Short mmCIF file of C-alpha atoms in Angstrom, two decimals:
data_model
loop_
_atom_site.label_atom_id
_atom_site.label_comp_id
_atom_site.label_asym_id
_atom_site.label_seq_id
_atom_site.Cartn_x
_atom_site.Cartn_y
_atom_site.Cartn_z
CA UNK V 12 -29.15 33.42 -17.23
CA UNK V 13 -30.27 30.06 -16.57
CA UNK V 14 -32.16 29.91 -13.04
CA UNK V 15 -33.38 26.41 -12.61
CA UNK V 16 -31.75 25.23 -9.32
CA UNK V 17 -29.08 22.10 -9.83
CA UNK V 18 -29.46 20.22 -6.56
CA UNK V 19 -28.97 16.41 -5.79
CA UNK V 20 -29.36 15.07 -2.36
CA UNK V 21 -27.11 11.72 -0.92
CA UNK V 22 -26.39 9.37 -3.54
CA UNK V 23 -29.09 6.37 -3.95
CA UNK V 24 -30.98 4.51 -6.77
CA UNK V 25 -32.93 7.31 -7.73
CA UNK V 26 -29.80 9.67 -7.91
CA UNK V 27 -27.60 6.77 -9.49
CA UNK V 28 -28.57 8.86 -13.10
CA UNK V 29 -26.94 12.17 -11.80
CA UNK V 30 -23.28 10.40 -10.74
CA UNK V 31 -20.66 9.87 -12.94
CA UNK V 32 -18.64 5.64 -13.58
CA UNK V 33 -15.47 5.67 -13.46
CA UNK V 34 -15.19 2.36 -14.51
CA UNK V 35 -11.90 1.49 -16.37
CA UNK V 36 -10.59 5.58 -16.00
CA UNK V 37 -7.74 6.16 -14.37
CA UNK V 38 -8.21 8.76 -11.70
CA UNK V 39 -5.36 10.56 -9.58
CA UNK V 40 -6.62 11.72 -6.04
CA UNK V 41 -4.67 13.86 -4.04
CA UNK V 42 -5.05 14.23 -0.27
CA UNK V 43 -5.86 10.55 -1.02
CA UNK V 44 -5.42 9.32 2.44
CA UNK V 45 -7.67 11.44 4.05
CA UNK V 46 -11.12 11.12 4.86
CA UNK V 47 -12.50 12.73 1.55
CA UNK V 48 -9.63 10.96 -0.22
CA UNK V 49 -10.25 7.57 1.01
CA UNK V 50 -13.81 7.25 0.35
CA UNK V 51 -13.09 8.40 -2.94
CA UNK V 52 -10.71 5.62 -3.56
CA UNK V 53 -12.92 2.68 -2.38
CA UNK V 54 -15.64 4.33 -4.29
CA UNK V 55 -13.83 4.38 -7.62
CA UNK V 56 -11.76 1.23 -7.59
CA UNK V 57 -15.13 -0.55 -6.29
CA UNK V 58 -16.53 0.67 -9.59
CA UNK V 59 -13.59 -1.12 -11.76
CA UNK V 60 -11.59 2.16 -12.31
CA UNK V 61 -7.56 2.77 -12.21
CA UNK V 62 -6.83 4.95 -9.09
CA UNK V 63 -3.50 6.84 -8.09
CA UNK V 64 -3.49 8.14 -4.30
CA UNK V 65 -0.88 10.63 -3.36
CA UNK V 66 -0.44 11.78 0.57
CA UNK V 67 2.36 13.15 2.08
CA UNK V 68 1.59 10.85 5.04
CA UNK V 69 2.98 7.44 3.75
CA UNK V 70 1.83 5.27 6.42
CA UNK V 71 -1.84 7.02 5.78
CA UNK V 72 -1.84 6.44 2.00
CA UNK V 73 -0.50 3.20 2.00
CA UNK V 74 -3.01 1.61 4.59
CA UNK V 75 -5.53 3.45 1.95
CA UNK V 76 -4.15 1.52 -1.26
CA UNK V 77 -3.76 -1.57 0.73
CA UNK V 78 -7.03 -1.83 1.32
CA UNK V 79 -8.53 -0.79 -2.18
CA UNK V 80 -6.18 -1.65 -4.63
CA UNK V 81 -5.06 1.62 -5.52
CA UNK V 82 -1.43 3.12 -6.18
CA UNK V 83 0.19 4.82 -3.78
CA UNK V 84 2.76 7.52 -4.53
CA UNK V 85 4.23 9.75 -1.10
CA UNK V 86 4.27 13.47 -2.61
CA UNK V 87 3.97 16.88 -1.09
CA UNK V 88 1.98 18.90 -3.38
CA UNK V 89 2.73 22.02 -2.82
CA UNK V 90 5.53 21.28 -5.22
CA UNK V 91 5.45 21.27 -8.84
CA UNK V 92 7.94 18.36 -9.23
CA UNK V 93 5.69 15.84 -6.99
CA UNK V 94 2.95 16.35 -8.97
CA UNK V 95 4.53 16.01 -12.34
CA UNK V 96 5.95 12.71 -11.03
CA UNK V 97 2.27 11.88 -9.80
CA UNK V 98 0.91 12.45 -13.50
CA UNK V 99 4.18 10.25 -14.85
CA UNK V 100 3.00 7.58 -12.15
CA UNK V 101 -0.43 7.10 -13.75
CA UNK V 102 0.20 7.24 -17.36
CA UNK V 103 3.57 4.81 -16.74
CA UNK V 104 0.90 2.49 -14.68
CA UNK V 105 -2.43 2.60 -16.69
CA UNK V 106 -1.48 4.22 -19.59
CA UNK V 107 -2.99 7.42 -19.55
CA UNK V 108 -5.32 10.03 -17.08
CA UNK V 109 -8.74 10.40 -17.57
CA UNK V 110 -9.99 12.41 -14.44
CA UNK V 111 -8.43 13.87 -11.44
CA UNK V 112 -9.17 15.08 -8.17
CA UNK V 113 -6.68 17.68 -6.59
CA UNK V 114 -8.28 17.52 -2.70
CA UNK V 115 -5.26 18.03 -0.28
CA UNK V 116 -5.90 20.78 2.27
CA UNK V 117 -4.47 22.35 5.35
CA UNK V 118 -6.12 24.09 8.34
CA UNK V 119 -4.37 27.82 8.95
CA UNK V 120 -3.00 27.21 12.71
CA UNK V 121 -2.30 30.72 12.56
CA UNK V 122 -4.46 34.20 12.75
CA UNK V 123 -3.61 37.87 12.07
CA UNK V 124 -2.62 39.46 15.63
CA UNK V 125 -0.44 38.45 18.57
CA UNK V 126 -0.43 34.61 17.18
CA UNK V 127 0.75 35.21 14.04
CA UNK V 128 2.94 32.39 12.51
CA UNK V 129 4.23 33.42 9.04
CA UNK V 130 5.62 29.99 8.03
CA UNK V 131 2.23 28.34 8.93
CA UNK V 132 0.76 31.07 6.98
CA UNK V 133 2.75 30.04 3.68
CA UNK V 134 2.79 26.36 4.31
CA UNK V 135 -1.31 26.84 4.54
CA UNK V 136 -1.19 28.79 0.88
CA UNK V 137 1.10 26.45 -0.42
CA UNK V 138 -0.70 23.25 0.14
CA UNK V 139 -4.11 24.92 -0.65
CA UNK V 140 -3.50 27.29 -3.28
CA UNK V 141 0.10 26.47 -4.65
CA UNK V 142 -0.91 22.32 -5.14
CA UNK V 143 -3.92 23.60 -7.29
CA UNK V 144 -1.81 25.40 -9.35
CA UNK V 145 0.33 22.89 -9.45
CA UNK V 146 -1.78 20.10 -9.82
CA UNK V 147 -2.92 21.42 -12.94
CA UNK V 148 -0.17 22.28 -14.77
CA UNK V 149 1.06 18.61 -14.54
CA UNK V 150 -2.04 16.74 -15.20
CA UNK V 151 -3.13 19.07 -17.94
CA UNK V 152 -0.76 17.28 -20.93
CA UNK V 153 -1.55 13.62 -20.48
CA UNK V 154 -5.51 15.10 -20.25
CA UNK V 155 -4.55 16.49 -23.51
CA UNK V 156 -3.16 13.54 -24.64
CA UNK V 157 -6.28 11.21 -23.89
CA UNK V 158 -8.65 14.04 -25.96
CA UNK V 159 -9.63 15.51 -22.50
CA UNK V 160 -11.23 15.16 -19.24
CA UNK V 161 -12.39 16.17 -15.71
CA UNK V 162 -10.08 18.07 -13.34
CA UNK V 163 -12.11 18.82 -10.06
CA UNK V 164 -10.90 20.71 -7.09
CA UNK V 165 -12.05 20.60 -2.89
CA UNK V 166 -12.61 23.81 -1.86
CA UNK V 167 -14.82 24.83 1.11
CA UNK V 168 -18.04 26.96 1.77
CA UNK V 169 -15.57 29.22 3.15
CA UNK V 170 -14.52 30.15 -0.02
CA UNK V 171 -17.89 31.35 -0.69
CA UNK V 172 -18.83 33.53 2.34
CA UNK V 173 -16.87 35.49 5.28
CA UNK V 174 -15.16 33.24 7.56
CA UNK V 175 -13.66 34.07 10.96
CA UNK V 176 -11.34 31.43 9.97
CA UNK V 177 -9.29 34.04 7.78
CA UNK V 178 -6.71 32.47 6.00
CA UNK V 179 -7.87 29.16 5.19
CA UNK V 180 -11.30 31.50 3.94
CA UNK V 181 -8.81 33.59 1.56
CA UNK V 182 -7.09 30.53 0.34
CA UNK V 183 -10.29 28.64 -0.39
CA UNK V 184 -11.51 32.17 -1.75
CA UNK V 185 -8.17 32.41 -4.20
CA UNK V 186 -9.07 28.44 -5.74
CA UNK V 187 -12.62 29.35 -6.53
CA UNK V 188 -11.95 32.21 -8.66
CA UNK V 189 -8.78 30.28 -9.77
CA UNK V 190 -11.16 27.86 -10.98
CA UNK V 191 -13.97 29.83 -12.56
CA UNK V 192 -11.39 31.91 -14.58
CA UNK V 193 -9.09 29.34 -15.58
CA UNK V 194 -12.16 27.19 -16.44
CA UNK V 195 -12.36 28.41 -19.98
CA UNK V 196 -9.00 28.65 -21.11
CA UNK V 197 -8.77 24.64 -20.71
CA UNK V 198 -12.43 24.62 -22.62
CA UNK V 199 -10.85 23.79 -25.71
CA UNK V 200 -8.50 20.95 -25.11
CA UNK V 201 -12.36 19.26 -24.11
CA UNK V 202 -10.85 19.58 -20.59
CA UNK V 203 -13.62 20.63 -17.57
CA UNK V 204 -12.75 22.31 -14.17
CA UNK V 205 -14.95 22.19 -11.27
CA UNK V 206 -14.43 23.16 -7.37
CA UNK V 207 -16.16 21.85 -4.79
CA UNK V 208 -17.32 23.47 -1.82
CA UNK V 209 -18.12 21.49 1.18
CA UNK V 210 -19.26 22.80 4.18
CA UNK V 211 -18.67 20.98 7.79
CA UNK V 212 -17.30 17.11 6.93
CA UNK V 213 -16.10 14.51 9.06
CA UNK V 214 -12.60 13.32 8.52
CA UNK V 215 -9.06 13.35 10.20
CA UNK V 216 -8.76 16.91 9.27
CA UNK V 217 -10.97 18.82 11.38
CA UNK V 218 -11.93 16.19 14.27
CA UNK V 219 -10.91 18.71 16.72
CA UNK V 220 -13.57 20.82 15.97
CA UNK V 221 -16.21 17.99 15.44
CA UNK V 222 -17.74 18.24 18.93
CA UNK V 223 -18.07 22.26 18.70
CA UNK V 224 -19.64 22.05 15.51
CA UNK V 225 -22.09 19.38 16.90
CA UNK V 226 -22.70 21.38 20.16
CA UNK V 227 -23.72 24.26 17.87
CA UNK V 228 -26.02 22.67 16.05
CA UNK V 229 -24.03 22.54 12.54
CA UNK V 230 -25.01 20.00 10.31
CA UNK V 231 -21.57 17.56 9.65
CA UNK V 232 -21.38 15.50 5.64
CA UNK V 233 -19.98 12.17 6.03
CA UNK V 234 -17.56 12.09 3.42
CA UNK V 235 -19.15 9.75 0.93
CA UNK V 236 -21.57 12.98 0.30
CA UNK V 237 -18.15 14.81 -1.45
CA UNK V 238 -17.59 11.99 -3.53
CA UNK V 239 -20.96 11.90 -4.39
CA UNK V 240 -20.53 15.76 -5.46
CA UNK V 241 -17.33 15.08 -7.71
CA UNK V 242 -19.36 12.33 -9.62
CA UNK V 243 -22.11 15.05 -9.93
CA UNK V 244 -20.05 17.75 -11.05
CA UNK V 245 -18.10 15.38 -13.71
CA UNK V 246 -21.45 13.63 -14.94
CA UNK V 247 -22.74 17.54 -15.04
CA UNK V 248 -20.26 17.77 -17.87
CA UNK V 249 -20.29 22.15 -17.36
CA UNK V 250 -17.16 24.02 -16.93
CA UNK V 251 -16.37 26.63 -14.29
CA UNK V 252 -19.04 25.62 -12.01
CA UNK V 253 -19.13 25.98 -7.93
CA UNK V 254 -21.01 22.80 -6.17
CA UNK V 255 -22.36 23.63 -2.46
CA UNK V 256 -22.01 20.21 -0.29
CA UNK V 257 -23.80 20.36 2.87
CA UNK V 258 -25.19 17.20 4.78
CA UNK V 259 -28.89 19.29 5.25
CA UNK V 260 -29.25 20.65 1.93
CA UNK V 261 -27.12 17.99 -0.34
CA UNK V 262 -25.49 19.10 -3.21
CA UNK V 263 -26.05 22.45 -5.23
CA UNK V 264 -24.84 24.41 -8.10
CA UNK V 265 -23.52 27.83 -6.80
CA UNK V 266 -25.24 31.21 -8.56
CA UNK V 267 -22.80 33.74 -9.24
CA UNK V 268 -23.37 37.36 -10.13
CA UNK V 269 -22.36 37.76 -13.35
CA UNK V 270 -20.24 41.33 -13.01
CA UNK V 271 -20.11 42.86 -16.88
CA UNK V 272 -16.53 45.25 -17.01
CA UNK V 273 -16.88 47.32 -20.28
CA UNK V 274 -14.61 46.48 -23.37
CA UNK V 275 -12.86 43.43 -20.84
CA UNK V 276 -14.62 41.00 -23.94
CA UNK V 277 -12.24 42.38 -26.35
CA UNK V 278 -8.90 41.51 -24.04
CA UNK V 279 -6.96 38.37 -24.61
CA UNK V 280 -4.74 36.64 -22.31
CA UNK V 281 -1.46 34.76 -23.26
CA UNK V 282 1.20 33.24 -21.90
CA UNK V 283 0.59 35.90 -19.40
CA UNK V 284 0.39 38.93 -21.89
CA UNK V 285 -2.83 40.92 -22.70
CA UNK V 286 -3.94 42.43 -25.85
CA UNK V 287 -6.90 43.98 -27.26
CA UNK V 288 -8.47 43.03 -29.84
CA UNK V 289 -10.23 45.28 -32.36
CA UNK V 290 -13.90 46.44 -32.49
CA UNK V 291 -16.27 45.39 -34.82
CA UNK V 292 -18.80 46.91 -36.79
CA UNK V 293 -21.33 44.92 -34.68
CA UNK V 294 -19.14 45.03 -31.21
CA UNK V 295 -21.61 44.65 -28.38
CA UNK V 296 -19.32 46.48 -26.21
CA UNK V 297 -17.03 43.90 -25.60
CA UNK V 298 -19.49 41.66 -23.24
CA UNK V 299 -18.65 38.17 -23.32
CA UNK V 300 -21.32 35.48 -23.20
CA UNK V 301 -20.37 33.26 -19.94
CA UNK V 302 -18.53 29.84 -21.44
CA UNK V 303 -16.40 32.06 -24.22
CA UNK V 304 -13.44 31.57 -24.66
CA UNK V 305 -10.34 32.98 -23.75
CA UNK V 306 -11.85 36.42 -22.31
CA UNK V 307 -14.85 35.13 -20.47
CA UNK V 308 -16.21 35.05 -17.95
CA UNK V 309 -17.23 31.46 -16.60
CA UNK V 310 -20.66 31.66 -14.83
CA UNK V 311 -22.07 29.65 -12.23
CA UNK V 312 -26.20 29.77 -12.93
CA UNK V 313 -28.01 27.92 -10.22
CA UNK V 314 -30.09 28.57 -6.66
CA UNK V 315 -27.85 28.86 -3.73
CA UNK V 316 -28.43 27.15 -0.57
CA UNK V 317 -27.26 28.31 2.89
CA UNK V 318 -23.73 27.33 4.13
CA UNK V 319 -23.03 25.57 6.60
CA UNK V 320 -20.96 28.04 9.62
CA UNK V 321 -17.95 26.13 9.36
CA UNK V 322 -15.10 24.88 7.15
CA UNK V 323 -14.66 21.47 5.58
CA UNK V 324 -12.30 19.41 3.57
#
């Protein structure tokens, strides 16, 4: 296992090497007209590339395109038709899709007990869990079609550790192991699929919980640091990977224990059927190497810094 820490602090002329141009690429942001979102979008149409916002708050994502140029398209992705019609937007506009960001996000407003709401509960999985999903299965033919590219996903520390926050953890929990085990099944189409796992940020989402945070002592990103990350994590070029994002410690590969099941190299997985396949006369037990593909195991090699105590998108 490689052990040599990945770790890049706020973007400047000495880190300009470790961040990803997306000069002339199209790129299709999600949760574009949020804080993340936003920054994103001046950042990338600054640097000459083709950017597609989608919000489900018009009057939020068009003031964002207004003022950088971008395309706006109004879509709730939690459903599977908005973000087809999101991917059809960008290759009808700029011909193609080269990277894309799925970033929209929803705080739980709900807990298990006396408060429980069950349709906040399912709205919360849906926009965090479903839109990945979601996301990409639309974008992944017209990535196909340009010979590949990056698909990167906002998670949250909290889908690292424990979180009192319960249901936003376990839906930020559910998209990193979506990620690292979908990672290497997209290997082959030269497609790469990274999450993102920011700790406390400042944007629209979780302002009421700013001053707490502060109070507390909790260090708070601005949200050029996450755009910074997804330039990392793309320029990185690895599949699979976490990336830490925390405004003390900057921005750091995730280490993952790399838990070996018995004979689980020799299953394969299609169209949502397993079989097994048979051993060799030089079968190693059926251990996959991390990076094989389609029954491995994607890996995450790297030091781990602390998290942050809170939640951030």
């Amino acid at each position: 296992m490689d052990t040599t820490p990945d770790t890049a602090g706020p973007a400047g002329p000495e880190r300009s090497a470790d961040l990803a141009d997306f000069a002339g690429k199209v790129v299709l942001i999600t949760g574009g007209g949020g804080g993340i979102g936003s920054a994103a979008a001046r950042r990338f149409t600054a640097q000459g590339g083709h950017v597609v916002l989608a919000d489900i708050d018009r009057a939020r994502g068009e003031a964002v395109a207004r003022e950088t140029g971008a395309l706006f398209v109004r879509a709730d992705t939690a459903e599977l038709a908005d973000n087809e019609r999101l991917v059809r937007a960008a290759v009808d506009r700029f011909g193609g899709l080269d990277a894309v960001w799925l970033n929209s996000g929803v705080l739980a407003g709900s807990a298990i007990g006396d408060g429980f709401d069950p349709e906040a509960y399912r709205r919360l999985l849906a926009v965090n869990v479903d839109s990945v999903v979601y996301g990409v299965q639309a974008a992944l033919p017209a990535l196909r079609a340009r010979g590949g590219g990056s698909i990167t996903v906002t998670a949250s520390t909290t889908g690292l550790r424990p979180s009192p926050d319960v249901f936003y953890a376990a839906s930020k929990h559910a998209v990193v192991g979506l990620v690292r085990s979908l990672a290497p099944a997209l290997a082959g189409d030269g497609v790469t699929l990274n999450v993102l796992c920011p700790g406390a940020v400042e944007t629209p989402l979780i302002a009421g919980r700013l001053a707490a945070w502060r109070a507390a002592g909790v260090a708070v990103a601005a949200p050029d640091l996450v755009v910074d990350a997804m330039a990392v994590a793309v320029r990185d070029g690895r599949t699979g990977q976490a990336w830490v994002v925390a405004a003390d410690t900057g921005i750091t590969r995730f280490e993952f224990a790399d838990l070996v099941v018995a004979g689980e190299g020799r299953l394969r997985f299609a169209d949502g059927r397993v079989t097994s396949t048979t051993a060799g006369p030089h079968d190693d037990g059926g251990h996959d190497a991390p990076g094989d593909a389609p029954g491995a195991r994607p890996g995450g090699p790297a030091a781990a810094p602390a998290a942050p105590p809170a939640p951030g998108r």
